[in-house]
Tab-separated table of C-alpha atoms in Angstrom:
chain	number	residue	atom	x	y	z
V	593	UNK	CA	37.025	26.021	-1.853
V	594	UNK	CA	35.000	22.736	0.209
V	595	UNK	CA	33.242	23.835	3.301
V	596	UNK	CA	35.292	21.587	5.739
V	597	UNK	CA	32.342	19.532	6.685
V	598	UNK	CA	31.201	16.176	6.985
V	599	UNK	CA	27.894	14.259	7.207
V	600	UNK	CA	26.930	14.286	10.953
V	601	UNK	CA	23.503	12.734	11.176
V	602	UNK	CA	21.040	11.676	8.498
V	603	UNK	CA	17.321	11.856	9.918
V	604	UNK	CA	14.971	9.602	7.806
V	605	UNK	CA	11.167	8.547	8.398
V	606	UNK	CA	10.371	5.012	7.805
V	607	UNK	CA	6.675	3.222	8.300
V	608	UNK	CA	8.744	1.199	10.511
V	609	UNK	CA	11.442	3.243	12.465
V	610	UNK	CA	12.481	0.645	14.366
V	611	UNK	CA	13.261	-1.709	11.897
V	612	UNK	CA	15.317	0.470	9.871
V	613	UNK	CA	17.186	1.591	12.871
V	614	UNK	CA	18.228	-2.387	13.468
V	615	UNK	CA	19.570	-2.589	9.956
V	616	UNK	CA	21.909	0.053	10.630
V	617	UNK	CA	22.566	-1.315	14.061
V	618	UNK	CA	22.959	-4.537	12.871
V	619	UNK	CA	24.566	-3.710	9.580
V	620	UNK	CA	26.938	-1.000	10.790
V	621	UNK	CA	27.467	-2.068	14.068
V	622	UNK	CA	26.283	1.189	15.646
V	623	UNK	CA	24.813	1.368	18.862
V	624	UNK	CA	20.996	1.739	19.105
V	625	UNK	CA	18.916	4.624	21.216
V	626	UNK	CA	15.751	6.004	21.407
V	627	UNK	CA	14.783	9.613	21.170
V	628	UNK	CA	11.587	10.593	23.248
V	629	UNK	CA	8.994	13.033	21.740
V	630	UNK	CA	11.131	15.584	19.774
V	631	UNK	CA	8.740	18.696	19.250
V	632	UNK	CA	5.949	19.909	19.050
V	633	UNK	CA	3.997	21.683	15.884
V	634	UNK	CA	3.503	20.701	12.589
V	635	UNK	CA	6.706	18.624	12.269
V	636	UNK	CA	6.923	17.048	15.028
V	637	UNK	CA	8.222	13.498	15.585
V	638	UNK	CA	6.695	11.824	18.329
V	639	UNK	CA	9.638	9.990	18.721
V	640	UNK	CA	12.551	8.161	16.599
V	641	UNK	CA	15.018	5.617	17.081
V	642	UNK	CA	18.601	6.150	16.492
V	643	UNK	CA	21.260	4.271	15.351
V	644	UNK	CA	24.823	5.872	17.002
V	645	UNK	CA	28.838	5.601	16.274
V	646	UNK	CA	31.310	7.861	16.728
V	647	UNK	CA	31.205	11.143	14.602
V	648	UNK	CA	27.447	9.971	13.510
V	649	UNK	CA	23.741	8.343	13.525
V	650	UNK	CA	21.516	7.387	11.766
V	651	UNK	CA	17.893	8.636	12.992
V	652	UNK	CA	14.377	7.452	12.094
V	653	UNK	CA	11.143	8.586	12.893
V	654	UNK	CA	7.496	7.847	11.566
V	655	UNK	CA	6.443	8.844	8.268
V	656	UNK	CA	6.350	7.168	4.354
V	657	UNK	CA	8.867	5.247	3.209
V	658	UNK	CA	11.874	6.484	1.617
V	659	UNK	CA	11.546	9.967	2.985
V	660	UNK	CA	14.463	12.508	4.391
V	661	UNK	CA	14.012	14.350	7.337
V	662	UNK	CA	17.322	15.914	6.645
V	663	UNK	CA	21.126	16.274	6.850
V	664	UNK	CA	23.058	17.617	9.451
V	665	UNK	CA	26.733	18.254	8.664
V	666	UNK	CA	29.017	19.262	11.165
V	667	UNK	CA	31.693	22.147	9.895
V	668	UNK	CA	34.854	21.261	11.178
V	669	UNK	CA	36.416	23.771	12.493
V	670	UNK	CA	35.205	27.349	13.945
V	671	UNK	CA	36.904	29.057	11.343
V	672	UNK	CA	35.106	26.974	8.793
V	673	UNK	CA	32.244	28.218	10.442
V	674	UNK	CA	32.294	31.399	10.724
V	675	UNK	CA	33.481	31.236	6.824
V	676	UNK	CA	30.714	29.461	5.924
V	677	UNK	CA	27.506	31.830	8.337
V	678	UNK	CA	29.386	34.751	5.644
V	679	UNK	CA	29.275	33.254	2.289
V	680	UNK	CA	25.659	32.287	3.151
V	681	UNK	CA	24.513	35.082	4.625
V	682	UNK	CA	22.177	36.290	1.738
V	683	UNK	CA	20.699	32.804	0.957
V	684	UNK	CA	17.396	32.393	1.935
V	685	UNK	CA	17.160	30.102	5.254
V	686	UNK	CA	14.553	27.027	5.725
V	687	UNK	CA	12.698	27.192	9.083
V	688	UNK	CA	13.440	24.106	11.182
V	689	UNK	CA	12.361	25.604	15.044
V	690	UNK	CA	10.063	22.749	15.110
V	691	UNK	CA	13.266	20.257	14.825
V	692	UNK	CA	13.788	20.554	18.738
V	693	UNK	CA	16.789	17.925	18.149
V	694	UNK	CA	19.127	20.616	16.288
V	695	UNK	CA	21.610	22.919	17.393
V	696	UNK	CA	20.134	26.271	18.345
V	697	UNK	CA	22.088	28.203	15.703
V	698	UNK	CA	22.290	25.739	12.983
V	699	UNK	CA	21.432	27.023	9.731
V	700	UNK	CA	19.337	24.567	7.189
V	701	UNK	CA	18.433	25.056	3.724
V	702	UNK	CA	16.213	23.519	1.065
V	703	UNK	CA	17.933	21.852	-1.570
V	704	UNK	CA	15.924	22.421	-5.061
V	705	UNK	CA	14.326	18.840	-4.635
V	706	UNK	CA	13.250	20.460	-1.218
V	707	UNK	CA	15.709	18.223	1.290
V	708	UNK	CA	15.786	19.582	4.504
V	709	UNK	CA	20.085	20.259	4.504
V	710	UNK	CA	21.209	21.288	8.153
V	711	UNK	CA	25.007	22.323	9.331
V	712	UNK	CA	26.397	23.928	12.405
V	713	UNK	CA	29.787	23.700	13.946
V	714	UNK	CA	31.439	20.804	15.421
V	715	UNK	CA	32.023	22.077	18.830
V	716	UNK	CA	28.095	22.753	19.123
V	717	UNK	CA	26.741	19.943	17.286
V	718	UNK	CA	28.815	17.422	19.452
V	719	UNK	CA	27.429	19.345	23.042
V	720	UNK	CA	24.231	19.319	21.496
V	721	UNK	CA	24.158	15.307	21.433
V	722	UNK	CA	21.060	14.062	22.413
V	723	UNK	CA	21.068	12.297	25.839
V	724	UNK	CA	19.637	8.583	24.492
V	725	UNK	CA	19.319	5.524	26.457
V	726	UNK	CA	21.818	3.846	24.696
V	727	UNK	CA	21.121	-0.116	24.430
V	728	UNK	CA	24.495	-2.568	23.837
V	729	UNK	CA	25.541	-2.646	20.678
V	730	UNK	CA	25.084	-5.379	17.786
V	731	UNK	CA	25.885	-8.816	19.272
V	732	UNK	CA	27.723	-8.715	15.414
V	733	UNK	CA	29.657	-5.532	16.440
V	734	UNK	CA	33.449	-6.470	17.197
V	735	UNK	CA	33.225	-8.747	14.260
V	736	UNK	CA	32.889	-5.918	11.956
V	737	UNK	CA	35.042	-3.531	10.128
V	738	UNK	CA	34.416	0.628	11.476
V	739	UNK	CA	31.396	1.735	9.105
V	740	UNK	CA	33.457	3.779	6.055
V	741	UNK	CA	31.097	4.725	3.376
V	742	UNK	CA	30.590	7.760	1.266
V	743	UNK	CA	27.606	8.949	3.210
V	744	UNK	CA	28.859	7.718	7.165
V	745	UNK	CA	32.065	7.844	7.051
């Protein structure tokens, strides 16, 4: 049985946010944003850049290279939901209150490489869109094909 979900938004932390965002942008065509201060406590980001299409983004925030923030997959459907809160409801949950940009009732586990892996339903995860100041796309954007990959697509 699959869950019914699909890769939302991948959070990542880069010694240079920014830049990594504008490959995406630039790559992708996706539509950059910033994200003000996110939280506050021990994991807080003090702010990220985003890199947006429909149905996902790419996020990045300070930190060491090559490191993952986490997933966030959206379940598609609130039956798929609600069928996948009960088949985890005994596995142990990883704490993520101090990731102010997540859904309130998303539920996030730690993979055994301990990856951050997030997922809530679709109908919450898309009014729970963070309110960016979206900046015009790539000037490269009509001239490319809509981002299809394994991961974004």
């Amino acid at each position: 049985m699959t869950i019914q979900a699909h890769l939302h938004r991948l959070h990542l932390q880069s010694p240079q946010p920014e830049r990594l965002v504008d490959f995406y942008v630039h790559t992708y065509g996706m539509r950059k944003g910033q994200v003000p201060g996110l939280a506050a406590g021990q994991q807080a980001v003090a702010s990220a850049f985003s890199a947006m299409a429909p149905g996902r983004q790419v996020m990045a925030s300070n930190g060491a290279a090559n490191q993952l923030h986490y997933f966030l997959y959206s379940l598609e459907t609130q039956a798929a939901w609600a069928s996948f809160v009960q088949r985890t409801a005994q596995v142990p949950k990883a704490d993520v209150s101090a990731f102010a940009e997540l859904p309130a009732n998303a539920l996030a586990f730690r993979d055994p490489d301990g990856h951050s892996v997030v997922f809530a339903s679709a109908d919450v995860v898309d009014a729970n869109e963070m309110d960016t100041d979206v900046l015009p796309g790539a000037s490269n954007a009509k001239a490319l094909p809509p981002a299809i990959t394994q991961h974004l697509g």
